[in-house]
Each structure stands twice: as C-alpha cells, then as structure tokens.
Amino acid sequence: MKKFNIRKVLDGLKEASSPTPSVQVGPQENHLVQETLQSEHFQLCKTVRHGFPYQPSAMAFDPVQKILAIGTQSGALRLFGRPGVECYCQHESGAAVIQLQFLINEGALVSALTDDSVHLWNLRQKRPAILHSLKFNRERITFCHLPFQSKWLYIGTERGNVHIVNVESFMLSGYVIMWNKAIELSSKAHPGPVVHISDNPMDEGKLIIGFESGIVVLWDLKSKKADYRYTYDEAIHSVAWHHEGKQFICSHSDGTLTIWNIRGQGKPVQTITPHGKQPKDGKKPESCKPILKVEYKTTRNGDPFIIFSGGLSYDTVGRRPCLTVMHGKSVAVLEMDYPIVDFLTLCETPYPNDFQEPYAVVVLLEKDLVVIDLAQNGYPIFENPYPLTIHESPVTCCEYFADCPVDLIPALYSVGSRQKRQGYSKKEWPISGGNWGQGTQSYSEIIITGHADGTVKFWDASAIMLQVLYKLKTAKVFDRNRSKEDKGSTDVSDEDPFAIQIMTWCPESRMLCVAGVSANVIIYRFSKLEVTTEVVQLLEVRMQYELNDTDSPDGGGGGGEQTAAHPTPGAFPQTSGPPSHPSTSSNNSDGGNIPCLKVRSTPLKQSPGYQVDLVVQSVWVSGEPPQPITSLALSSSYGLVVFGNSNGLVVVDYIQKTVVLNLGTVELYGSNDPYQRQPRSPRKTRQPSGGLCDINEGSTTSEDRCKSPTSGKVSLNLRRVFVKRDVLFFPAKMSRKLSLPTELKPDLDHRDNSFSRSRSSSVTSIDKEAREAVSSFHFCEGFARKGDSTLTPCLYVGTSLGTLLVLALTLPPAGEQRQLQPVIISPTGVLVRLKGSIMRMAFLDSTGILLTSAFEPWFEPNVTADEEREKVRKRRPVSVSPSTTQDFNESQFAVVCSEKQAKVISLPSQTCIYKHSITETSFILRADIVQMNPGVCVACFCANGHIMTLSVPGLRPLMDVNYLPLTDMRIARTFCFTNLGQAMYLCSPTEIQRITYSQETCENLQEMLGELFTPVETPEAPNRGFFKGLFGGGAQSLDREELFGELAAGKASRSLAQHIPGPGGIEGMKGAASGVVGELARARIALDERGQKLGELEERTAAMMASADSFSKHAHDGWMDILREKKCFIFLSFFF
C-alpha cells in the first residue's frame, strides 16, 4: 500500500485556495530588484513570412514593375520583388485563388477566388489591402482577363457567360455576352464553362472566347455578335495569340496543339501532337496527356517560341512533369522535380501587339519556383535568391537566436558559399522590382532548422530578411548501407531514421549538438579548415530498464538481481569509457546491444564548417529499442553534453570522449523520492493509460510485461555504465514520431506522443510516477546546496513530473589536467517542484540581470603547430558570475517555468518568493526566459493559442494575447522565442512566420518593410509605321467606356453580384501615410507623372505642329512650282 503523503495534500490545498494567479509566497524581496518592463513595452504583431507559398494555385507577373504574385489554395497572396522584398497577404474567406491579374504599372492586383469573389488589392502601400470586392451570387467564376491599360475586366463563368467589371468602381456593366448568342443558333449542346478570354492584339474590339467543349468564338464587341466560330473535337485548356492578331493557337485535352487563322473557321491551319508517335500509314497520332497551357511568343530576328506544359505520351510511366520549349526546329523537354501549377513567359514589352522577345520562363511548381533563361543555349535556370528551400526536407525542429556575435554570420557565410551549385545562368535575377526598407537593425539574428533527412540549415534572419548561410548533412556520419542482419533494428524506424529531433547551439563557442530520432547525439565543432577523419569516434550508451518478476521484496524469486531499493546520494565518478559490447541480433532477449544506426567505418572527408567530433549512440538492450531523447544541453565552458529521455540522463565529457554519468531519473532523488514508486494495485495485465509512454502491442504479452504484485514484488533493473538500481518502470517500444500531448489531438494513438506528459486525472500513481522523463537541462554557476556561500558549476535537471533537481559538478583545472582528470558529478537533491513538466529555467543576479551560461570562445580545432595547441590547452572559459561585492546570502534568483506555472526561487536559501499560475485549463507548449531591451521577462506560448509575458522576478502578467489557436502539431513543435522580442514558428510545411512581441519593433516595422510599388515610366507603345497608320493596318483602339458604360449598356442586375467596399480605402491611407513615401510623396509622384505625361503630350503636339507646318510649306512650294511650270507653258504657247 502506498504511503500517505500529507505534504502533497497540503500543497494541493494551498494552490487551490490561491485567490490570485500571482502569489508572493516568500519574504518580500522585490525591493532588491527594480523591474523595468511594463505592459506598454509589449505589442504582438506579425512581421514577415518566409519560404515557399504552401499549395500554390495561381501566378501573375507585372512586366514593368518586375513584381511576381503567387496565390495559394488557402487564400494567401505572396508578392516577390528583388531579393529581400517580400510581402504576405491573406483573403479573409480563405478560399483558393484561381487567377491573378496585375493592373500593369498601376500598383494594383485583381484576384479571383473559388468562392466566386473578385478582389482589387492596393499595392501602393507596404502592407497591401483590399480596395474593392465583388461577390457573384448566381454564377461560378472560371476565368478573368484584364487587357493592358484597360479599366474593364472580363469575367467568364461556368455557365458560359462573360461579364464585364469596371476595376475603378468595381461595379458590373450591363454589357453581357451570353453563351447562347456566342455559339451557333442551331447548336443544342451547352458549350461548357469559359476557359479563356483575350482580345485581339491588333483590334481591341474583337474578343476571343474559348469554351471547354472545344468551341472558340471571335466576338465583335461593337456589333454584339460572333464574327467567327472555330470548332474542334477535343476539349480546350488554353488559347494564345500571335502578336499580329491573325492567328491563335489552342491546347487540347488529347495532347494536340491547333493553329487557326482568324478568317478561316473550317479547319485549323496546323495540328501538332508534339509528344505523340506519328503512325506511318498517315493516321491520326496517338493521343497524349492534356496540354494544360500554351504560350505563343514571337521574336523580331528569329523563329517564335511555343512553350507548353503537359502533353506527354501516356506510355511515359514514371516520367517527371515537363515543360516543353519549341523554337524553330528544336524541341527542348525540361523535366521538373514537382508537378507544374502554372508558368509565365517574361517578355521585353508589355504590349501584346509588338514582338514579344521572350527572355525567361517562370515555372511555378507544387513545391518550388524555377526561372529558366531562354536566351542561353541549353536553357539554364537562374539561381533563386529567395529562401524557398526551407521545405527541401520536412522541418522537424527550429531554434532562433538574436543578438549573435558579429563575426558569426560572416564565418558561416564563408564556409556556406563553397557549397553552392554551379551551372546557373550568368544573368541577374529577372524579378527585380520594389525597394528595400529604410529601417536599420543593430543586431544579427540566426535561425537554425533541423530536417527529416538529417540536414541542419543555418539562416541569416537579420533585418526581417532570410538567407541561407550554411547547410550541414548529419547523415554522412552514418552508414546508409545496412546488411540483412541489421534489418531487425529498422522495424522501429519510420521513413526518416536520420531526422533531427532536438538541437542545442552555443553561438560564442560555435559548438553544435544535435539529437536524432534514432536516439543518437552528434557533437560538432566549427572549423575553417578541411580535414579527413579516419575513424569517427563513437560512444555506445545503454539506457534501458528490464522488468524481472520476484516472489518477495527480498528478491527471492524471478531471477532478479538484488540491489538496494534506493540509491544513496553522493559522488558519481566518471567512468573510464563505454565498455565494448558485442552486437547481437535484436531477437536475442538475453542482452542484445544493437545501435539503431551504424556509424560509418570508412574515412570521412569533412569540408570547412561543422565537423563531427563525437557520436553518442543509445543502443538496443534485450530486444528493446532505446527511448527517444527528450532533452539536450551543451556547455562549452565545462566540455559537457547531457541528454535525457524517459529512462534517465547521460552526461558525456566530449573533451575526454567518455561517459561521465548514466543515471536513471529515480536515482537522482536518492532516498528522498517523493513518489514512493511501489506497485499498489493487485490487478493483472495492468497497462498504463495516457502519460509519456505506451505499452506497444508487439511480441511481448501484457502478462510478461507486468505480473501481478500478489505473486511477488516487481523490480526493474537499470542498465548503465557500472551502476544498477531498482526502480519501477514499464518498457515501451520507441516511438519515432515527433509529436505532442494527446490533449491536442484526442483521436491520435498514444504511441505518437513521445514527448507527452501525464495530465489526465485518471492516470494512477503507478503509471504517472513510474515514467518520469527528463524534460529540460540548464548549465550554470550557482549555489548547489542550501546555504552555500560560494558559486559552483551546476547542472539543473527538470523532469516531466515538475521536479527541478540539482547536480553539482566538480571540474578539473584547465589545461593538461582537464584532459586527464575525471569530472565528478554529485546529486544534491530537489530544488523546487511545480505543476506540470519543467519547460525552462534561468538565473538572475541580485540586481535582476540575466546570467548567461559560461562559454568558451571559439578557436580553430584543426591547428597543427605545437604552440597553437598549447594555447588551446591553456585557454580558460569565459564565465559570467555575480559580482563578489554582492550579498551572497541572497545573490541569485532561479526562474523556473513549467507547463502550468512559474516560480522564482531565491538562492542559496532556496525559498520560493514568487509563484504564478499561468494556466489552469491548458498547458504551455514553449516557454523561454528572454532578454528585452529594458529588462528580462518570461515568454510563454499556450496550447490554447495565447502568447503571454511575465515580469521577472515579480511574475506580473504584462501581455496576454489570444494569437493562434493550436490546430497543427507543427506549430507547437517549431515555435521559438528569442531575445529582443522576436519569435517564429512554421505556419505551414514550407513557410516560416516571424512575429514580434516588442512594442519598439512594432513601431519601427513600417520603416523596415520594403516598398513593392516604385514609380516607373511605362515603355512607349510600338511604332505603327507610316503606311500602317495611313491605311489602317495597325492596332485598332476601342472606346470601351462608350460600350460598357452605364449610358450605353445600362445597369447590371443587382442580384447577380454584390459589391463590398474593402478596408484598404482607410487603412491603406494610414499605412501609406506612415510609410517612407507617404501620401504627400505619392501625390507628388502622381503629379510628377501627370506633369511628365502632359509634357510629353505638349512635346508630341509641338512636334505634330512642326510636322504640319513643314508639310504645308513643302506642299505650298510644290504647288507654286507646278503653277510656275503651267504659267511658263501658257506663255510659250502664246508666242508659238
């Protein structure tokens, strides 16, 4: 029977009776620390979004402004200019974007959505906003077309009708092209939805309308009737004009291209099946996959380009998606890595009636953006300067660092620049619009992402930009070729055995440590020199509990080893190293020792950058895989790495390449274990419910896992280096999925929750207390014991049951002795207990200044000279400690945050002076103690979507914003806080969303954002030529206002569509006024543009007047000469 613990009952009553969320429970000591942070220092807002637009669906390009817009299936808009100029917008409805149309060089964009709404975006402000919206009620939108320099938007619908919208007022015109008037009157079948609309490049009064069924109609806008109709047997997907307006090309569902003359409506001039096999008997070529889009672009000095997507033969099984470029007699098939969503051809002129002169093709793929150079042989691609490769492999974890050392980014860039691929186009990136923001940022920021393929990427995130610096492939350390005998250990591996699970990084020493899902830890050093490692150093660690049945508490049965029930606290000396264990099959339950991943045995060539220093691998024991690593910490000052899981913790000395400590969590308590872990229920085949682990329904039966306590005492043996202890524990198969507690997704299997902690009230003590995982670590110089007067190196250990324990570290002196003498670790007991799992801890000095962990400055590890090695040996770590003049009785504050509450502990008295209950109904997913400009605060992100900050040490609530309800496990796994009020998370599998909770950053954000729209003069229209102007052979203009205006066309039906004014009219003005340009500057620019146009008009008028004067003078002189000749002829004839 379990002992009655009165202390836990009293603690529960005390917390339940707390009248306020923040309680001062210790002596009043806040007069020692002046808190500088107030609520007005905090404001939450989004800053910028990076990465590839998730699930793209549409694309548009402004050829004058050089701006690219991409719409997504979730209603998002991403706009890209020159590198560093990006913008994110969101439609409130969240409906998918089906088409985008720029008002070229107007600073506006039209978007059409699947909810049959059309929106006009104002891009002349740093944060674009909707000016107008139009919601169709009775018809579904299928296609939109906005002619260049026109204010009338054509909208095709699913019913086959074409409506016309004035983009200035966003009101429907009464002019409607009905499908039954467009097709033959004798045709009884419906032509299908409108799939294409475009006007003739040479005649604005002629509109071509393509219907899905294969019918194309040339519509005369003035006469309101169809001039010509073109019919083909196969469905149409797209139509493109030749710039002279005499021919057009159609792409069809059978993989054919048909070219038509506008005056010949019988058969196409030419039918091409580019990828179809041509039969010898002259029959029709075999059908191919649909050609989804085609573009027809002409050049002044060569053959035209026909570019299309799709159209491959059906027998090309497994072939990747292709873009085909036909130029003259050459046909280039360009394979893509992902399916093609859309493509656009970039041309030199925005005028459709001039030679197009294409120079590049922008290809939007499902997961990438590719730009192809058409001007160079072989069609090379441009090097993409945008940070669109975040999702190259799925992101599994993130870390965010602000205010990094100034030399760090140049160092990472220098080694990362050598990793760049070759063979790119030599031309500049063609999407070059916009201007950078004017704001400056005095500190550097770095984001580190860990990926499913074992890759670690370093990103420069300074000044709201993102640029990849360096990429590390951790999988190179391991042998990918596994023998058949090793296949037994791959059963627990999902698709990504190299996936990164946790990362820790010391920016000052540049030491990096990563933990993978295969229960491995890799320690890296940064070097500027290339080195070849003959043998990768490996430590194998066994962290496994074994369940043995005993007949009595004295160990009289079951074959279990009799050991002390609880360890006694004391010093645990360093072991001499990991013993070598022969690898056996995992089916051998007598003690197999199999690593999940095999470290490569061949020499490893390591380029400049991060180079592996040591690999620590948890191995299989007795047929059981190691548990996933749940926490990781690194101290470059002490030369130690510590990691923990649901079994316990391991401390590794990476300087001496030895295991210092391998200890179960229960052993950290010694004889003071508060939970008295004894089985109290006589039930048979008992299985834990909820909690951290699960009993995997595998080869072991439930009876074998846990016998009834009535047959004897249950004991568990912890296998570690030279240490064995008895604790109560249930073995569990390792779960490799990176996930979160079951409360987030109740329908998930418990096996998915390798990081979850017990929160359910139904969990009994035998289940809850047996699985106490290590959840967090912190290295710091502090007071290891109550009443200490001197600072000593310590390791603080937080557990999933809310306990914070202290381990005192005894380190040998620096230099040669550090290389030889052992590190001694002594557990000193429990510092504090909180509700929920310990998330984060930090320490302040007596004045409230955040104490950073001691670190060792970076040095080049691959030195060869003896004197340099001697300098390295004598190098002492930089330590940050309180001043010796402070009162050592109360010279530190420990700030500890768990999933439920936060506490501030005064050291060395170990009294709790402040306690705050952060949440009762939810739990914290991420917490950090961060440095702001005025002071220090606790930042928390809750599962209910709230982001909160608390003052330190008083734990006063400063900010509480309901920001983002947790709907995706990815957000919880990747959410990070960092110093100076910055935070980030993965909002989609391909995008990083950065936010700020700093009022100062919010105020300066408008200045830091880039400008999308810049005043650019529209290129001159093509010269019509004398004869074309004289005989009417040039482009024919059309007064659309006269046709579509209310006076001529009347009003549209009010029930057809609803006009909705957008918020951009007011908010857009405010944003523009506070921007760099401002409304006054915009007005001045508009006046300048108008003045320039008036000046150009005056110059043209003067030139025309001069030309007319010259013409009249020459005409007068000519007539005078003729008259003189006639007079002379009359005079002579008079005499003769």
XYZ file of C-alpha atoms in Angstrom, residues 586-977:
392
model
C 17.691 -7.958 -31.673
C 15.861 -11.238 -31.318
C 18.288 -12.241 -28.604
C 16.488 -11.202 -25.465
C 19.386 -12.144 -23.222
C 21.195 -8.898 -23.742
C 21.492 -7.790 -27.318
C 23.322 -4.497 -27.815
C 22.425 -3.084 -31.222
C 22.712 0.560 -32.300
C 19.784 1.976 -34.240
C 22.188 3.491 -36.765
C 25.616 2.225 -37.684
C 28.400 4.806 -37.681
C 30.461 4.670 -40.849
C 33.741 2.835 -40.610
C 35.401 4.408 -43.649
C 37.340 7.705 -43.564
C 35.129 10.790 -43.595
C 36.205 13.869 -45.545
C 34.885 16.920 -43.749
C 34.731 20.266 -45.539
C 35.211 23.590 -43.757
C 32.289 24.254 -41.464
C 30.847 21.951 -38.851
C 32.855 18.764 -38.402
C 31.843 15.806 -36.280
C 33.749 15.491 -33.021
C 31.892 12.674 -31.277
C 28.864 10.425 -31.778
C 26.915 9.069 -28.794
C 24.514 6.274 -29.637
C 21.899 4.730 -27.383
C 21.696 1.047 -28.219
C 19.109 -1.701 -28.109
C 19.218 -3.786 -24.949
C 17.488 -7.141 -24.527
C 15.485 -6.693 -27.680
C 14.152 -3.303 -26.590
C 14.983 -0.125 -28.526
C 16.200 2.991 -26.702
C 13.636 5.594 -25.798
C 13.572 8.862 -27.807
C 15.703 11.692 -26.496
C 13.521 14.333 -24.859
C 16.066 16.933 -23.723
C 19.554 18.064 -24.645
C 22.042 20.654 -23.365
C 25.626 21.663 -24.066
C 28.227 23.581 -22.072
C 31.317 24.648 -23.967
C 32.802 26.024 -20.753
C 32.581 22.680 -18.949
C 33.145 20.486 -22.009
C 29.994 18.516 -21.238
C 26.910 17.384 -23.138
C 23.870 15.984 -21.349
C 20.817 14.322 -22.812
C 17.822 12.617 -21.268
C 14.817 10.501 -22.085
C 12.081 8.693 -20.216
C 14.670 6.416 -18.590
C 17.152 8.913 -17.228
C 20.058 11.049 -18.277
C 23.583 10.660 -19.636
C 26.396 13.176 -19.164
C 29.211 12.966 -21.715
C 32.624 14.611 -21.498
C 33.339 15.379 -25.137
C 36.852 16.574 -24.334
C 37.916 13.182 -22.945
C 35.358 11.288 -25.096
C 33.923 9.439 -22.109
C 30.616 8.924 -20.359
C 30.661 10.735 -17.027
C 27.253 9.667 -15.743
C 24.468 7.340 -16.858
C 21.707 7.510 -14.294
C 18.001 6.759 -14.027
C 15.671 9.622 -13.173
C 14.572 7.960 -9.951
C 18.161 7.640 -8.806
C 18.522 11.411 -8.837
C 16.215 11.591 -5.816
C 18.239 9.175 -3.711
C 16.315 8.090 -0.649
C 14.144 11.215 -0.825
C 11.965 10.055 -3.696
C 8.641 11.775 -3.014
C 6.593 9.391 -5.100
C 7.399 6.093 -3.303
C 7.286 4.141 -6.550
C 5.769 0.861 -5.416
C 3.010 -1.012 -7.221
C -0.184 -0.723 -5.235
C -2.769 -2.387 -7.419
C -3.158 -6.194 -7.497
C -4.737 -6.086 -10.972
C -3.369 -8.408 -13.582
C -2.319 -7.317 -17.063
C -2.421 -3.673 -15.995
C -1.489 -1.211 -18.708
C -0.671 2.444 -18.276
C -3.160 4.914 -19.668
C -2.058 8.169 -21.221
C 1.169 9.593 -19.976
C 4.550 9.635 -21.543
C 4.774 6.102 -22.821
C 2.647 3.324 -24.077
C 2.747 -0.434 -23.925
C 3.285 -1.413 -27.514
C 1.167 -4.315 -28.595
C 4.057 -6.256 -30.022
C 5.592 -9.643 -29.424
C 5.582 -9.315 -25.633
C 2.293 -10.108 -23.938
C 0.845 -7.991 -21.211
C 1.349 -10.767 -18.676
C 5.049 -10.872 -19.475
C 5.333 -7.139 -19.097
C 3.814 -6.777 -15.685
C 2.978 -9.730 -13.404
C 0.537 -9.305 -10.605
C 2.152 -7.912 -7.465
C 0.461 -10.670 -5.449
C 2.972 -13.149 -6.794
C 5.892 -11.088 -5.577
C 7.472 -7.662 -5.717
C 8.051 -6.118 -9.132
C 11.564 -4.783 -9.587
C 13.234 -3.140 -12.546
C 16.941 -3.041 -13.196
C 18.543 -0.038 -14.842
C 21.454 -0.936 -17.039
C 24.119 1.723 -17.138
C 27.864 2.032 -17.014
C 28.901 0.336 -13.761
C 25.643 1.301 -11.999
C 22.484 -0.688 -11.258
C 19.482 0.426 -9.275
C 15.972 -0.896 -8.615
C 13.158 1.317 -9.874
C 9.659 0.694 -11.125
C 9.310 1.120 -14.884
C 7.446 -0.357 -17.789
C 9.371 -1.000 -21.019
C 7.969 0.546 -24.148
C 8.801 0.413 -27.799
C 10.395 3.573 -29.048
C 8.062 5.976 -30.800
C 9.808 7.793 -33.602
C 7.189 10.369 -34.401
C 7.772 13.965 -33.396
C 4.536 14.917 -31.720
C 2.866 16.413 -28.707
C 0.472 15.525 -25.912
C -2.688 13.595 -26.618
C -4.850 16.504 -25.489
C -4.002 18.327 -28.709
C -5.458 15.548 -30.849
C -7.556 13.160 -28.805
C -8.027 10.824 -31.749
C -4.307 10.200 -32.091
C -2.777 6.954 -30.950
C -0.878 7.255 -27.683
C 2.175 5.850 -29.391
C 2.601 9.129 -31.246
C 3.305 11.045 -28.072
C 6.956 10.572 -27.317
C 7.101 13.952 -25.607
C 3.822 13.963 -23.741
C 3.462 14.216 -20.028
C 0.710 12.807 -17.825
C -2.043 15.328 -17.360
C -5.099 13.161 -17.091
C -6.641 12.808 -13.683
C -7.447 9.208 -14.491
C -3.787 8.262 -14.536
C -2.957 6.372 -11.363
C 0.181 6.963 -9.390
C 1.788 3.714 -10.519
C 1.512 4.879 -14.144
C 2.170 8.542 -13.578
C 5.175 8.317 -11.329
C 6.964 5.372 -12.920
C 7.598 7.192 -16.169
C 9.371 10.371 -15.116
C 11.181 11.706 -18.151
C 13.888 14.318 -18.191
C 12.348 17.377 -19.864
C 14.985 20.139 -19.605
C 18.554 20.970 -18.599
C 20.479 24.083 -17.688
C 24.211 24.568 -17.036
C 25.048 27.457 -14.756
C 27.317 28.546 -11.924
C 25.084 28.620 -8.909
C 24.564 27.536 -5.334
C 24.342 23.761 -5.437
C 23.112 23.321 -1.877
C 21.017 25.235 0.546
C 23.102 27.718 2.479
C 26.154 27.553 0.210
C 28.279 30.675 0.174
C 30.272 30.024 -2.993
C 29.275 29.503 -6.582
C 29.981 26.124 -8.136
C 29.300 24.707 -11.614
C 25.905 23.043 -11.587
C 23.613 21.100 -13.850
C 19.923 21.703 -13.226
C 17.601 18.905 -14.311
C 13.866 19.361 -14.892
C 11.542 16.381 -15.109
C 8.150 15.666 -16.581
C 6.624 15.488 -13.104
C 7.596 19.077 -12.304
C 10.696 18.445 -10.211
C 13.846 20.543 -10.521
C 16.933 18.726 -9.284
C 20.490 19.951 -8.881
C 23.709 18.149 -9.785
C 26.975 19.665 -8.555
C 29.863 19.452 -10.990
C 33.478 19.130 -9.909
C 35.656 20.039 -12.865
C 39.434 19.541 -13.069
C 41.586 22.628 -13.638
C 42.016 23.898 -17.178
C 44.948 22.771 -19.248
C 46.554 19.347 -19.144
C 44.639 18.276 -16.036
C 41.327 18.838 -17.833
C 42.452 16.289 -20.391
C 43.314 13.665 -17.789
C 41.391 14.056 -14.552
C 37.765 12.942 -14.305
C 34.690 15.119 -13.951
C 32.764 14.283 -10.779
C 29.004 14.786 -10.515
C 27.127 14.780 -7.205
C 23.320 14.929 -6.942
C 22.391 17.431 -4.234
C 18.635 16.999 -4.082
C 15.440 18.735 -5.135
C 15.371 22.494 -5.570
C 11.674 23.059 -6.277
C 8.539 21.332 -7.525
C 5.966 22.763 -9.908
C 2.789 21.638 -11.588
C 3.414 20.042 -14.951
C 6.607 19.294 -16.780
C 9.548 21.680 -16.367
C 9.944 23.648 -19.604
C 12.659 26.247 -19.000
C 14.842 27.730 -16.282
C 17.198 30.684 -15.991
C 19.108 32.580 -13.306
C 19.331 36.234 -12.350
C 21.804 38.007 -10.151
C 20.661 40.049 -7.169
C 20.036 43.103 -9.383
C 17.795 41.191 -11.799
C 20.332 40.857 -14.615
C 20.027 37.641 -16.601
C 23.029 35.372 -16.048
C 24.164 33.777 -19.274
C 25.858 30.421 -19.124
C 29.627 30.380 -19.126
C 31.140 29.660 -22.524
C 34.482 29.042 -24.141
C 35.431 31.382 -27.003
C 35.738 29.767 -30.401
C 39.143 28.548 -31.514
C 40.323 26.677 -34.572
C 40.315 22.979 -33.589
C 42.415 21.755 -36.513
C 45.642 23.555 -35.603
C 48.920 21.808 -36.367
C 51.552 23.924 -34.669
C 52.561 22.889 -31.151
C 52.394 26.413 -29.838
C 48.837 26.800 -31.050
C 47.856 23.569 -29.344
C 49.461 24.840 -26.172
C 47.359 27.993 -26.387
C 44.265 25.892 -26.742
C 45.129 23.822 -23.684
C 45.662 26.938 -21.594
C 42.545 28.672 -22.838
C 40.171 29.321 -19.973
C 36.423 29.673 -20.392
C 34.694 32.989 -20.082
C 32.405 32.856 -17.074
C 29.576 35.210 -16.240
C 29.090 35.348 -12.485
C 27.628 37.746 -9.946
C 29.857 40.389 -8.522
C 31.837 39.410 -5.437
C 30.603 42.530 -3.711
C 27.054 41.243 -3.624
C 25.438 39.781 -0.601
C 25.920 36.058 -1.055
C 23.107 35.224 1.318
C 20.611 36.041 -1.419
C 22.723 36.587 -4.523
C 20.732 34.696 -7.166
C 17.189 34.162 -8.352
C 16.196 30.992 -10.172
C 13.288 31.465 -12.578
C 11.575 28.165 -13.372
C 8.670 27.702 -15.760
C 6.608 24.545 -16.158
C 3.605 23.645 -18.273
C 1.277 25.161 -15.713
C 3.052 27.698 -13.566
C 6.198 29.716 -12.918
C 8.173 30.175 -9.728
C 11.059 32.372 -8.641
C 13.417 30.833 -6.096
C 15.858 32.814 -4.025
C 19.290 31.219 -3.735
C 21.044 29.921 -1.743
C 18.189 29.966 0.779
C 16.032 28.009 -1.729
C 12.886 29.870 -0.722
C 10.093 30.473 -3.206
C 9.490 34.209 -3.310
C 7.027 34.362 -6.229
C 4.632 31.916 -7.806
C 2.267 32.456 -10.710
C -0.305 30.037 -12.124
C -0.047 30.645 -15.857
C -2.894 28.407 -16.998
C -5.340 26.008 -15.423
C -7.336 24.779 -18.401
C -4.498 24.463 -20.924
C -0.743 23.906 -20.829
C 2.350 25.630 -22.116
C 3.990 24.370 -25.281
C 7.016 26.645 -25.301
C 8.475 28.921 -22.650
C 11.658 30.990 -22.606
C 13.238 33.494 -20.290
C 14.273 36.221 -22.707
C 16.214 39.453 -22.598
C 14.343 42.551 -23.741
C 15.894 45.976 -24.164
C 14.621 47.297 -20.803
C 14.809 44.023 -18.846
C 14.016 40.300 -18.602
C 10.680 38.523 -18.974
C 9.148 35.071 -19.255
C 7.527 34.441 -22.652
C 5.021 31.590 -22.994
C 3.012 30.046 -25.813
C -0.008 28.042 -24.638
C -1.855 25.241 -26.368
C -4.994 27.399 -26.347
C -3.213 29.890 -28.625
C -2.383 32.544 -26.031
C 1.006 34.256 -26.007
C 1.869 35.691 -22.606
C 4.737 37.524 -20.967
C 5.505 37.818 -17.264
C 7.802 40.193 -15.464
C 10.871 38.898 -13.643
C 11.234 38.339 -10.783
C 7.743 39.514 -9.779
C 5.903 37.337 -12.359
C 3.419 40.094 -13.097
C 1.352 39.474 -16.268
C 2.465 42.010 -18.858
C 0.825 40.723 -22.033
C -1.800 38.108 -22.839
C -2.924 37.858 -26.469
C -5.130 35.153 -27.981
C -2.957 34.887 -31.064
C -3.178 31.484 -32.684
C -5.320 28.505 -31.668
C -3.218 25.381 -31.948
C -4.567 23.460 -34.915
C -1.362 21.874 -36.129
C 1.297 19.900 -34.283
C 3.895 21.559 -36.484
C 3.294 24.922 -34.848
C 3.849 23.515 -31.383
C 6.978 21.665 -32.447
C 8.635 24.650 -34.106
C 7.525 27.647 -32.022
C 10.531 29.561 -30.656
C 11.034 32.703 -28.595
